[in-house]
XYZ file of C-alpha atoms in Angstrom:
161
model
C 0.000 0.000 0.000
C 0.925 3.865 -0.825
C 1.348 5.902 1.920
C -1.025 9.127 2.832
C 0.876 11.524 2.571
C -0.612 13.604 5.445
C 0.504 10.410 7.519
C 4.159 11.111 6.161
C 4.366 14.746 6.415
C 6.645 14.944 9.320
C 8.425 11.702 8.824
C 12.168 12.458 6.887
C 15.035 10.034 6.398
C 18.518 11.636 7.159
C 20.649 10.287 4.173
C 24.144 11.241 5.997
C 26.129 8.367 6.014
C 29.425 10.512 5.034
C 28.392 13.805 6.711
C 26.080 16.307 4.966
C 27.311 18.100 1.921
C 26.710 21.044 0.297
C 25.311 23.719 0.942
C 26.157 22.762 4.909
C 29.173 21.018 4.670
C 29.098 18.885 8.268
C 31.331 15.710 8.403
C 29.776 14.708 11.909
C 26.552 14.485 10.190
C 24.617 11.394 10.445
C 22.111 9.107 8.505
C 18.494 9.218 10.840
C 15.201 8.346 10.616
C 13.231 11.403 12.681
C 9.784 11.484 13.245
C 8.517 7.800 13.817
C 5.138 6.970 15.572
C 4.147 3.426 16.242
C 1.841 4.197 12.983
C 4.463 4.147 10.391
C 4.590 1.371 8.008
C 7.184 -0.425 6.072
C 6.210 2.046 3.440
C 6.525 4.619 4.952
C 9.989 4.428 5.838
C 10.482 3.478 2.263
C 9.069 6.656 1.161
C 10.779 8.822 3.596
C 14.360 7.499 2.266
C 13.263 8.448 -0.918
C 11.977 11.787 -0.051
C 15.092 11.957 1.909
C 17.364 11.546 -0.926
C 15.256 14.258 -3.164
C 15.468 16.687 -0.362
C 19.085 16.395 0.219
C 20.010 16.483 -3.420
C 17.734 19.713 -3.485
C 19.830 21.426 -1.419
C 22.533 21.061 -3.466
C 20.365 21.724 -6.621
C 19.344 25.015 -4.966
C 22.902 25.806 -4.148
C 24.013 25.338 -7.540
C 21.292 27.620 -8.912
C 21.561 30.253 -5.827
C 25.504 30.693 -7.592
C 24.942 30.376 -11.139
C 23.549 33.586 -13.370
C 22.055 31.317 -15.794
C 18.012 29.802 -14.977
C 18.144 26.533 -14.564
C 15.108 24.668 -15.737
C 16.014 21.286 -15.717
C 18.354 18.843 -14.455
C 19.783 15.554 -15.881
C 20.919 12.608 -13.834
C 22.366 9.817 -14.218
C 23.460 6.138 -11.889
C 21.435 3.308 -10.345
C 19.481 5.427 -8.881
C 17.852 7.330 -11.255
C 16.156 4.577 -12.562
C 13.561 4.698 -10.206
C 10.934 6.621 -11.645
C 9.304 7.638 -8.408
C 12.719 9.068 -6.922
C 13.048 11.224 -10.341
C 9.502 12.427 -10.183
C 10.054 13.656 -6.189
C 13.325 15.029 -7.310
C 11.276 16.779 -9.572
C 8.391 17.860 -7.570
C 10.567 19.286 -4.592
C 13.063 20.845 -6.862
C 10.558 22.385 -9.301
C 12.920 21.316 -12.247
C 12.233 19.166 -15.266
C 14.440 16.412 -14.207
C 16.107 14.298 -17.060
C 17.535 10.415 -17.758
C 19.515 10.070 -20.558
C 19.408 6.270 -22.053
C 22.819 5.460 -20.967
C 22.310 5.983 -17.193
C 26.304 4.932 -16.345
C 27.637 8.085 -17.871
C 31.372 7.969 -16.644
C 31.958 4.609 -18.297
C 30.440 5.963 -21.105
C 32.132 9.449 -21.096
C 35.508 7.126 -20.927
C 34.516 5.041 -24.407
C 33.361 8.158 -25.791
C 36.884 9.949 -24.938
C 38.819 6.506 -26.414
C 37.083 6.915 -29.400
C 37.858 10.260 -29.854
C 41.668 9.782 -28.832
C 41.661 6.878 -31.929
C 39.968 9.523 -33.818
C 36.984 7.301 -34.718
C 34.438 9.954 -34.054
C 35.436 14.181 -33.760
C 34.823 15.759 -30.051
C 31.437 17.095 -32.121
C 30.154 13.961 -32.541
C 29.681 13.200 -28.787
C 26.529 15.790 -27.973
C 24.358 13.556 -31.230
C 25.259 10.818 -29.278
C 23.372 11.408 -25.908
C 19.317 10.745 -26.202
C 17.119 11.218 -23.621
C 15.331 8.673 -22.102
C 12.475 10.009 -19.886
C 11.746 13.452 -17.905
C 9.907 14.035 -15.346
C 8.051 17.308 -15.052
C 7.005 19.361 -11.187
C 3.676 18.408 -10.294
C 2.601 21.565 -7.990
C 1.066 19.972 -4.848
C 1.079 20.985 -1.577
C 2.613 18.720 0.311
C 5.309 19.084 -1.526
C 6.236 22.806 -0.478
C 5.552 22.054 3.247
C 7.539 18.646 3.308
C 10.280 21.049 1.779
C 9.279 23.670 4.120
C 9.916 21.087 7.212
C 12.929 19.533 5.418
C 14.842 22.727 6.076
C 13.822 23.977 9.430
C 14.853 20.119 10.418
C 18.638 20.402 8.669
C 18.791 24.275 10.024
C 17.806 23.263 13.902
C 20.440 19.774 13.958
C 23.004 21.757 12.032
């Protein structure tokens, strides 16, 4: 079963296993579960580590775009991890950004047989951007819960750290 999300609201996973990076930058940070009643499901754990790995990539999304003079609409991602569609769409909905996968989600390994065959001058440097192809976006869906779970998210990170 899905959870409610108004059962949720004030449940967040602490992805800090290596400290908390940017914008905060806190090595003593630490991975946590906050906000447990003896209510919460299986699921809803589940979806509070995803909504805990959207939020915390957020912040560094809304770093990024704080510093840079140039709007940015959309994001694309890449690793095991974006192929779950439901992380990508939260990613999407708390960052307000078209969020992007490319079809070749392992994007080093392929930057590195991309670079080879440029270095055996197989294909020119100008090749490479044909090469990439999109493989699904997601799109902001404009909910509530969405801004207040954000809202929450960062009184949370600003009263720990």
């Amino acid at each position: 079963l899905l959870s409610k999300k108004e059962d949720i609201e004030d449940l967040f996973f602490l992805p800090f296993f290596t400290g908390i990076g940017s914008p905060h930058w806190k090595s003593e940070a630490q991975g946590a579960i906050i906000g447990l009643t003896r209510g919460t499901t299986r699921n809803d754990i589940s979806r509070a580590c995803l909504e805990g790995i959207a939020l915390s990539v957020n912040d560094s999304i809304q770093a990024l775009t704080a510093d840079s003079d140039t709007k940015v609409d959309s994001i694309c991602v890449d690793g095991g991890a974006s192929m779950n569609n439901f992380l990508l769409q939260l990613q999407s909905n708390f960052s307000d950004k078209k969020i992007i996968r490319p079809v070749v989600i392992e994007t080093t390994a392929y930057g590195v047989a991309l670079g080879s065959l440029v270095g055996c001058n197989l294909i020119s440097l100008d090749e490479i951007k044909n090469l990439w192809k999109e493989d699904q976006s997601f799109t902001p869906k404009n909910e509530p819960y969405f801004s207040t779970k954000l809202a929450k998210w960062k009184k949370l990170i600003e009263k720990i750290y």
